[in-house]
Coordinates of C-alpha atoms in Angstrom, one line a residue:
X1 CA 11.0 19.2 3.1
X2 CA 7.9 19.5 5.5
X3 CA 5.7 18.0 8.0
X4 CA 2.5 17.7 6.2
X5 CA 0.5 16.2 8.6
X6 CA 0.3 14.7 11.8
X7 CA -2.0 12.6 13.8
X8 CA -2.3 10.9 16.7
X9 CA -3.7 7.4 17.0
X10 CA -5.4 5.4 20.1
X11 CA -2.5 3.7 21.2
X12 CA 0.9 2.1 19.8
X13 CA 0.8 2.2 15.9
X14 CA 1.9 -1.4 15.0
X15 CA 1.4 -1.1 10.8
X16 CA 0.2 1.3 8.3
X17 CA -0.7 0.3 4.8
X18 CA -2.2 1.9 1.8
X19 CA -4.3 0.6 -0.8
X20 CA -2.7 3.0 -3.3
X21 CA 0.3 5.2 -3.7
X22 CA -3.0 8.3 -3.0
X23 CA -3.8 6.7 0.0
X24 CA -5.8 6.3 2.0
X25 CA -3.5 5.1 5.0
X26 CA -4.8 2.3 7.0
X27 CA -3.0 2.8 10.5
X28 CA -3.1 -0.6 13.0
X29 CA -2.7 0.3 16.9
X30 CA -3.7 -0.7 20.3
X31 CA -6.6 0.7 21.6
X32 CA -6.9 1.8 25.6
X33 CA -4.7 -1.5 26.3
X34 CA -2.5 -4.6 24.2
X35 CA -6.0 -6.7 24.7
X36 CA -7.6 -4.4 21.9
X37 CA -7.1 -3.7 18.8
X38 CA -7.8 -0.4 16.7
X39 CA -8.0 0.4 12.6
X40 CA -8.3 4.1 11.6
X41 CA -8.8 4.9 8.0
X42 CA -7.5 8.6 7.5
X43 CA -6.3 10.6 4.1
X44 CA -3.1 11.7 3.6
X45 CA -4.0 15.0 4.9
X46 CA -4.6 13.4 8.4
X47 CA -8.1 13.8 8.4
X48 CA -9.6 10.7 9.9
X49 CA -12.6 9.2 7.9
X50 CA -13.3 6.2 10.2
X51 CA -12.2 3.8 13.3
X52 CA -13.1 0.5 14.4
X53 CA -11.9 -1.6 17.7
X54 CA -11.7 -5.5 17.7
X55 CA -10.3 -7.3 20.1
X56 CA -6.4 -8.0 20.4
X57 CA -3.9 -10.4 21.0
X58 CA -0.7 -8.1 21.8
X59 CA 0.0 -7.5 19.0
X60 CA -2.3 -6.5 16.6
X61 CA -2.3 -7.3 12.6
X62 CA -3.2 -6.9 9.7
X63 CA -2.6 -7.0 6.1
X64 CA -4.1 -4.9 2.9
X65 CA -5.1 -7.1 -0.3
X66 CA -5.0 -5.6 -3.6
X67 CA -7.9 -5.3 -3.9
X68 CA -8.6 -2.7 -1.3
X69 CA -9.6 -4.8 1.6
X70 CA -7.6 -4.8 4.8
X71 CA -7.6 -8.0 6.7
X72 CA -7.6 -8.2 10.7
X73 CA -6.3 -11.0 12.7
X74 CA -8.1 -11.2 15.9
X75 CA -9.5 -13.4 19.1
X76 CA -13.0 -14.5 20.0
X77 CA -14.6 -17.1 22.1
X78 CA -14.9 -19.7 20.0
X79 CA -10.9 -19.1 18.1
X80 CA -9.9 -16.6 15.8
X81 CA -11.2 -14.8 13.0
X82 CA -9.5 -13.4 9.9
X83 CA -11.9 -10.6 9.0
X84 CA -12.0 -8.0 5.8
X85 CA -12.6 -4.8 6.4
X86 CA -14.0 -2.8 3.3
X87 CA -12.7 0.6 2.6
X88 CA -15.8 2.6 3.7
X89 CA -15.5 0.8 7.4
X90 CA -18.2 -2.1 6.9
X91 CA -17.3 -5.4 7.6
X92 CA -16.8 -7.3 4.7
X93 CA -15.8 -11.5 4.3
X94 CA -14.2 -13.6 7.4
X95 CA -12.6 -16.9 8.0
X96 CA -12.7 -18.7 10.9
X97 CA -9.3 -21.2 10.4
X98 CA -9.3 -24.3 12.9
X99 CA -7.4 -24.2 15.8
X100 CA -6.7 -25.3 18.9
X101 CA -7.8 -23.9 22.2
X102 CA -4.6 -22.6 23.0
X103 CA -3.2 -21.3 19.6
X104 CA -2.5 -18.0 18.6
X105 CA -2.4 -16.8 15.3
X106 CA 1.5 -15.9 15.3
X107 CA 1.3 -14.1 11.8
X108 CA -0.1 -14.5 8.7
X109 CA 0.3 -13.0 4.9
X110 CA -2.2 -12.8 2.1
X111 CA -2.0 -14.7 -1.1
X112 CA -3.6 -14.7 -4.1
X113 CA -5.8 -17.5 -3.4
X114 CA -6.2 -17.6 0.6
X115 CA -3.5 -17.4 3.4
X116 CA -0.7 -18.5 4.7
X117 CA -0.7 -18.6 9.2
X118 CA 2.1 -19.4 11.8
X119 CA 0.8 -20.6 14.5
X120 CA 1.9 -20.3 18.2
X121 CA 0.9 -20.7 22.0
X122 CA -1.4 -17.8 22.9
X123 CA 0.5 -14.8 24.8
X124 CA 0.6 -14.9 28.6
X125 CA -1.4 -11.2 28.2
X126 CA -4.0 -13.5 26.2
X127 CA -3.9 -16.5 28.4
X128 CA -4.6 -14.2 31.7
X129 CA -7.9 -12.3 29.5
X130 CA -9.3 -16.1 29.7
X131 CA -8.9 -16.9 32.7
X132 CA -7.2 -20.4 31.5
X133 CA -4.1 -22.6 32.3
X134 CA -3.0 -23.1 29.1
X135 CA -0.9 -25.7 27.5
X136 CA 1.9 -25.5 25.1
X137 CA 0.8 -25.8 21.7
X138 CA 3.0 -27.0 19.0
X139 CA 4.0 -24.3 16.5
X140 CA 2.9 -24.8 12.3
X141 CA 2.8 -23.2 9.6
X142 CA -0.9 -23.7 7.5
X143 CA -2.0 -22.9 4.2
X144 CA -5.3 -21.8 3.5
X145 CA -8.1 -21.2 1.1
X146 CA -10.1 -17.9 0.6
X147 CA -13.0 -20.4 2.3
X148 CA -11.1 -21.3 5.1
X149 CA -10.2 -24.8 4.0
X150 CA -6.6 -25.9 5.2
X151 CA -4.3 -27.1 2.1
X152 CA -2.0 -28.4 4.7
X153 CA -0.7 -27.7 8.1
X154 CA 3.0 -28.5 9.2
X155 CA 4.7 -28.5 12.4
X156 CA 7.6 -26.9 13.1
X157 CA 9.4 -28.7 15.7
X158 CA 12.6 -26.2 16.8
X159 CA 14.5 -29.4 18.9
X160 CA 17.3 -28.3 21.3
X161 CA 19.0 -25.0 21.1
X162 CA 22.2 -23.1 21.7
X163 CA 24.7 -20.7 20.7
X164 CA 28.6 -20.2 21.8
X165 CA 27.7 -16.5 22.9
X166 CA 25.1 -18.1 25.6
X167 CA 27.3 -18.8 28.5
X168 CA 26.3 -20.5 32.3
X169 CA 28.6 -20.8 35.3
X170 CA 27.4 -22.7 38.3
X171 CA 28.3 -25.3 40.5
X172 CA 28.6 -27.9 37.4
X173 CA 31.1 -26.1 36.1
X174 CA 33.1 -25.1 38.7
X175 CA 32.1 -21.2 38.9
X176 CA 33.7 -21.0 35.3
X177 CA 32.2 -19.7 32.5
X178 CA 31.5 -21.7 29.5
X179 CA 29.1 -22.0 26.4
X180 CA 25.8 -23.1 27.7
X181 CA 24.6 -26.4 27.1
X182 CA 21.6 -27.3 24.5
X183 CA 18.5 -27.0 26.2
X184 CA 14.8 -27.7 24.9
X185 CA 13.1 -24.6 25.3
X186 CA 9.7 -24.4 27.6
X187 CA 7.9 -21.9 24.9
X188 CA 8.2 -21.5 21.8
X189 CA 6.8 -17.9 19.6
X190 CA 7.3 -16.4 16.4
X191 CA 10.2 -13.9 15.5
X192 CA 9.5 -10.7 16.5
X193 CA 10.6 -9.4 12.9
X194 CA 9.2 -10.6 9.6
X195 CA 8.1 -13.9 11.7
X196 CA 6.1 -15.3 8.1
X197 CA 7.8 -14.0 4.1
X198 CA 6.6 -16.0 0.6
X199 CA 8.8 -15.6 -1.7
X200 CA 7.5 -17.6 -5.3
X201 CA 7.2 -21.0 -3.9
X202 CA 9.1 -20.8 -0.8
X203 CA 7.8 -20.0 3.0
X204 CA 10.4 -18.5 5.0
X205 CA 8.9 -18.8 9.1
X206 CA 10.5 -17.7 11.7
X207 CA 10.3 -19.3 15.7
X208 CA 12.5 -18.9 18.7
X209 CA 13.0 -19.5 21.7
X210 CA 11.1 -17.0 24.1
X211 CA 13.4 -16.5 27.0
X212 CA 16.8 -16.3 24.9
X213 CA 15.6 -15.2 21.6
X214 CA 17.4 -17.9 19.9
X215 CA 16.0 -19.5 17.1
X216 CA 15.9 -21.0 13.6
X217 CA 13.9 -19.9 10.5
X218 CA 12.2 -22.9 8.7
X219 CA 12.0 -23.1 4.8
X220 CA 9.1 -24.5 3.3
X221 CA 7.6 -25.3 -0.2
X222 CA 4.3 -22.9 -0.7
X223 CA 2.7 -26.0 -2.0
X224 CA 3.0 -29.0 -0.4
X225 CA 4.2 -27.7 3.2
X226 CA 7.4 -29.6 3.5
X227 CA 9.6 -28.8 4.9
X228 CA 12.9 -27.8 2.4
X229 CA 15.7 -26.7 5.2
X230 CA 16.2 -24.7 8.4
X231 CA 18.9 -22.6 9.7
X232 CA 20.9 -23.5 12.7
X233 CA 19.8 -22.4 16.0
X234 CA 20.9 -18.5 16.0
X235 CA 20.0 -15.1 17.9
X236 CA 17.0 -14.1 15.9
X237 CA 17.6 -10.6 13.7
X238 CA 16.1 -8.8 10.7
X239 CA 14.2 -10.3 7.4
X240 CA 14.3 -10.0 3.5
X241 CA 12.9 -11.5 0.5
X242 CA 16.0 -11.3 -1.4
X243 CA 14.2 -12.3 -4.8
X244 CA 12.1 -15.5 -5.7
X245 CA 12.4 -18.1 -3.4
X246 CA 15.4 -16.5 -2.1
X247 CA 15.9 -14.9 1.5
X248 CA 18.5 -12.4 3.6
X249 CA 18.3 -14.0 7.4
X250 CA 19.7 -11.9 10.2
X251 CA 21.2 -12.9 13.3
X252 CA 22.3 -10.1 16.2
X253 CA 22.9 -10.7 20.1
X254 CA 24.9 -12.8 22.1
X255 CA 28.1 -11.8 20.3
X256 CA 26.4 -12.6 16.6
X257 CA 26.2 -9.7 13.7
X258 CA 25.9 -11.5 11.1
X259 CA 23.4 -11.4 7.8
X260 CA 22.8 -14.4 5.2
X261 CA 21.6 -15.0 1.8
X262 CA 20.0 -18.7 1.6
X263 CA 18.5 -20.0 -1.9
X264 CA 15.2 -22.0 -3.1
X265 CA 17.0 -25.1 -1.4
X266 CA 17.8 -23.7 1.8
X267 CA 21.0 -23.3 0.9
X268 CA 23.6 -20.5 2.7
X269 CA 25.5 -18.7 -0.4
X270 CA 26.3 -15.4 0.9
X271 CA 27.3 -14.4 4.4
X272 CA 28.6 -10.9 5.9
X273 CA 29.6 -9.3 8.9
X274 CA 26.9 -7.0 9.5
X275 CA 23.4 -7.1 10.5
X276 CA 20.3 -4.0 9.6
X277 CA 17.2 -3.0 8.0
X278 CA 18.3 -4.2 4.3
X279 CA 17.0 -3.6 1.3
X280 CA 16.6 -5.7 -2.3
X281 CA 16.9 -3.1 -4.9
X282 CA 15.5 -3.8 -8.7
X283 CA 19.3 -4.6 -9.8
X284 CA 19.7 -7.1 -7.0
X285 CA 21.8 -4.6 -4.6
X286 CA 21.2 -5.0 -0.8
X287 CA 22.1 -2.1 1.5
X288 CA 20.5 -0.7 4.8
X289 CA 21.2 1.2 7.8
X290 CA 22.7 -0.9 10.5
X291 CA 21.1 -1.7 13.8
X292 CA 23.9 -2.7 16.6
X293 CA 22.4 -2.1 19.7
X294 CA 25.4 0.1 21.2
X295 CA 26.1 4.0 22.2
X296 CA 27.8 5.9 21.1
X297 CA 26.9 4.2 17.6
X298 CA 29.4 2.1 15.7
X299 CA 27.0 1.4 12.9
X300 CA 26.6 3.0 9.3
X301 CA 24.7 2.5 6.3
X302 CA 26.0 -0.2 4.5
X303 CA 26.2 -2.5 1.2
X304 CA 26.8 -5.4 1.0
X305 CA 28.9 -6.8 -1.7
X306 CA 28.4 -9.6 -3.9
X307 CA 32.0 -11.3 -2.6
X308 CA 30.3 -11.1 1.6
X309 CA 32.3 -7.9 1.8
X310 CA 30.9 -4.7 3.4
X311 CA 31.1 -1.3 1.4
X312 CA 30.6 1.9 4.0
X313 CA 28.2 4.2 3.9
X314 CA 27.8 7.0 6.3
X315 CA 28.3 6.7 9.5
X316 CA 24.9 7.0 11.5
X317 CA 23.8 8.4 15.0
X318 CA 21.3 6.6 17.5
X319 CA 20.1 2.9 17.1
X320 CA 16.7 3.0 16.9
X321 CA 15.7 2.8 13.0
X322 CA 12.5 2.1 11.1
X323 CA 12.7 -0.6 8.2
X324 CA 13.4 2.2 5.3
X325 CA 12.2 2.4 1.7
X326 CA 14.0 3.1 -1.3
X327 CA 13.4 5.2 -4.6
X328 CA 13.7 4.5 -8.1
X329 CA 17.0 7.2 -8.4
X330 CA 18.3 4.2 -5.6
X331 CA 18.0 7.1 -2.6
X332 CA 16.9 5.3 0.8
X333 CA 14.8 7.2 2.9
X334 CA 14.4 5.9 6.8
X335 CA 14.1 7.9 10.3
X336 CA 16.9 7.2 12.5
X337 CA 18.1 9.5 16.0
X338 CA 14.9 12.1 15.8
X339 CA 15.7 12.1 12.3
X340 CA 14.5 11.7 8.8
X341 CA 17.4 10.9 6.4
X342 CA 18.2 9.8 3.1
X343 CA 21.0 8.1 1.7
X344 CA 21.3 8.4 -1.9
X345 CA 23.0 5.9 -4.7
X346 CA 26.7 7.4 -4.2
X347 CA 26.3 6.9 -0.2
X348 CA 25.7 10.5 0.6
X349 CA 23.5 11.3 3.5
X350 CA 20.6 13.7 3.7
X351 CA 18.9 15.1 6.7
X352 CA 15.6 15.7 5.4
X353 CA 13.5 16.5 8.9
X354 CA 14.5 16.5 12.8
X355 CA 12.4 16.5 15.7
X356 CA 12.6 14.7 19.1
X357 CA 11.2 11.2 18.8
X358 CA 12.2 10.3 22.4
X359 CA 12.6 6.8 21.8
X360 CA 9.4 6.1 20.9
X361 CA 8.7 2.3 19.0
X362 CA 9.1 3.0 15.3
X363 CA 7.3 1.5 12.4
X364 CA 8.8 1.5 8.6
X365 CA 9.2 4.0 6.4
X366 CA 6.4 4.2 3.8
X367 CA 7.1 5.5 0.6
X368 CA 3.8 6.5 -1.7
X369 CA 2.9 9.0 -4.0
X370 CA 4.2 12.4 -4.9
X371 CA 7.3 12.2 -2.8
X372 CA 5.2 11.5 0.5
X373 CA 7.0 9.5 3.5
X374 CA 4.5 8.1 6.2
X375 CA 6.5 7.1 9.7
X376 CA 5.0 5.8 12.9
X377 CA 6.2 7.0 16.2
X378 CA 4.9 5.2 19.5
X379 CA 1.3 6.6 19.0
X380 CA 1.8 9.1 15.8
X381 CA 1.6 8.5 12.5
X382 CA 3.9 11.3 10.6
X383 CA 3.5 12.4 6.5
X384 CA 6.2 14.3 5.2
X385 CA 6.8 16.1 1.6
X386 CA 9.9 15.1 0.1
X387 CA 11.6 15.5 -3.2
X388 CA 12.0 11.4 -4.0
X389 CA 10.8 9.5 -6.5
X390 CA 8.5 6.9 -7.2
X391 CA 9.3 3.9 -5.2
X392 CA 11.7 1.2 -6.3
X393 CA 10.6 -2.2 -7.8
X394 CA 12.9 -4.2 -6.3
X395 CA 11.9 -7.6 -4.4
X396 CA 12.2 -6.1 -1.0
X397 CA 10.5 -4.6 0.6
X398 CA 8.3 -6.6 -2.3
X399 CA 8.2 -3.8 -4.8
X400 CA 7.0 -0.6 -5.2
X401 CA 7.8 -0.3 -1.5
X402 CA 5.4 -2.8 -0.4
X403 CA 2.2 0.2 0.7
X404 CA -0.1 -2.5 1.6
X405 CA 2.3 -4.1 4.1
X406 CA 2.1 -7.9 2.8
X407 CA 5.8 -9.7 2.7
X408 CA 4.7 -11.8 -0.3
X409 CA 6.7 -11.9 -3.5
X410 CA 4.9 -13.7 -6.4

């Protein structure tokens, strides 16, 4: 196994996509600050072909189409603009979706015919670049055509929330500690992780509650907007599309560690003690490194069982973990602890690469052609040689490893 290249991009890497297993990559950073927003267009090599800067949000996005045109989300004066950007730099169609002064564009996913766009209150970060008081915005979830034109538009009203591992103590309860009382929270965003999936003819959207994270995801038909079912109000965790209209929610914090399986009706029909980076493999198996947030680590790489039962893996080092990929032998590849590792079918672990990472934000693992693995750290984007396969074709991460970096399974 080698480092095969090695570069270094203007600021935070936030996604990398590829239009085909060959490349090229398509790596989506921060520029000199959050309130821009960079795309770099380099080979697999690492040699850099092109940039271009728009402005950002916080969080920059973007998603690759199939065919070959990566779409930015971005801000201007008059709202926001979804913009294709053609594979030799040039700009190529937009869309300016309606919106309100103070809305943000939260996330958004290609499909086949248009988009699909949770919206949110713009960021603080945002909301100081104006130089406006803003007000709170009511989330939604829209549907759009490739013109622009909204199907339909859906609000997504999260009510009161709470959790038993949210506690207070004060005055009202005598100094004691007990479960915090539902409260209505003053802000509203998107889930930090897989905020927007589509899944056949099912929306799965995350939103939460800012301050405390807690939150519910929202299941909606792809058609008409309505809304199917929701989840209870929850610490908000990690994402899968667990096959059509189907979806693995996670839940980890306040005393929850916890992943479910929920069906085309909203419906919970799995449920396990354990929470990660999972994985949908072509025969339906889920398994993943696990992401509790405590040292010296506790977690391993896990499967979990058809009957909610766990199956252990290895035990692994560290906690911070990019979403991994899987090949068609069923080996999982992912970079964990300053390390690249693989896991293969009989739960064996690998330790393909090691180098400092220093804690650095980590993107997913990207498996393309030949054997190459493409990780972020912080500000780098890494390519390494290995001896797996082609990816798996399994629903997540939407098969053949998902290279364009579009959580839509049709």
């Amino acid at each position: 196994m080698s480092l095969s290249s090695r570069i270094t991009a203007p600021g935070q890497v936030w996604s990398v996509a590829a239009s085909d297993p060959s490349g090229p990559l398509y790596v989506t950073s921060y520029g000199s600050s959050p309130l821009e927003t960079v795309v770099t267009m380099l080979d697999m090599s690492g040699v850099v072909a092109w940039r271009r800067t728009y402005a950002g949000a916080g969080s920059p996005q973007s998603r690759m189409s199939a065919d070959g045109v990566l779409w930015v989300a971005y801000p201007e004066q008059e709202g926001w603009l979804l913009e294709g950007v053609l594979p030799d730099g040039s700009a190529g169609p937009t869309v300016r979706p309606d919106c309100g002064p103070d809305e943000a564009v939260g996330a958004f996913v290609l499909l086949d015919d248009g988009f699909c766009v949770a919206w949110a209150g713009a960021s603080p970060l945002l909301r100081g670049a104006r130089s406006r008081q803003a007000s709170v915005p009511q989330p939604r979830v829209a549907r759009y055509t490739r013109d622009g034109t909204c199907l339909w538009s859906t609000p997504m009203l999260l009510g009161a929330v709470s959790h038993p591992g949210v506690v207070e103590a004060g005055r009202d309860t005598g100094w004691t500690i007990r479960p915090h009382r539902p409260w209505a929270p003053k802000e509203v965003g998107v889930d930090h992780c897989e905020p927007l999936l589509v899944a056949g003819d099912r929306v799965a959207a995350g939103f939460n509650d800012t301050r405390s994270g807690i939150g519910r995801t929202f299941f909606l038909d792809l058609d008409s907007g309505r809304i199917v079912s929701a989840t209870s109000p929850a610490p908000t965790g990690r994402k899968a599309i667990a096959g059509p209209g189907e979806f693995l929610i996670g839940s980890q914090g306040y005393g929850a560690f916890t992943t479910g399986r929920y069906d085309r009706d909203g419906g919970e029909t799995a449920r396990w003690a354990s929470h990660g980076a999972m994985l949908v493999n072509a025969q339906g198996t889920v398994c993943g490194p696990e992401l509790e947030n405590v040292l010296p680590s506790r977690s391993r790489f896990r499967r979990l069982a058809p009957d909610n039962t766990l199956v252990d893996g290895p035990p692994l080092t560290g906690c911070y973990t990019s979403y991994p990929a899987m090949d068609s032998e069923g080996t999982t590849v992912f970079w964990r602890d300053g390390k690249l590792l693989a896991v293969d079918v009989d739960l064996t672990a690998h330790e393909l690469f090691a180098m400092g990472d220093d804690n650095k934000v980590i993107g997913r693992a990207l498996l393309v052609g030949e054997g190459r693995v493409v990780v972020s750290l912080g500000s780098e984007v890494l390519t390494f040689h290995t001896p797996l396969g082609p990816p798996d074709k399994g629903p997540w991460p939407c098969g053949d490893a998902n290279p364009r970096g579009n959580p839509v399974l049709v």
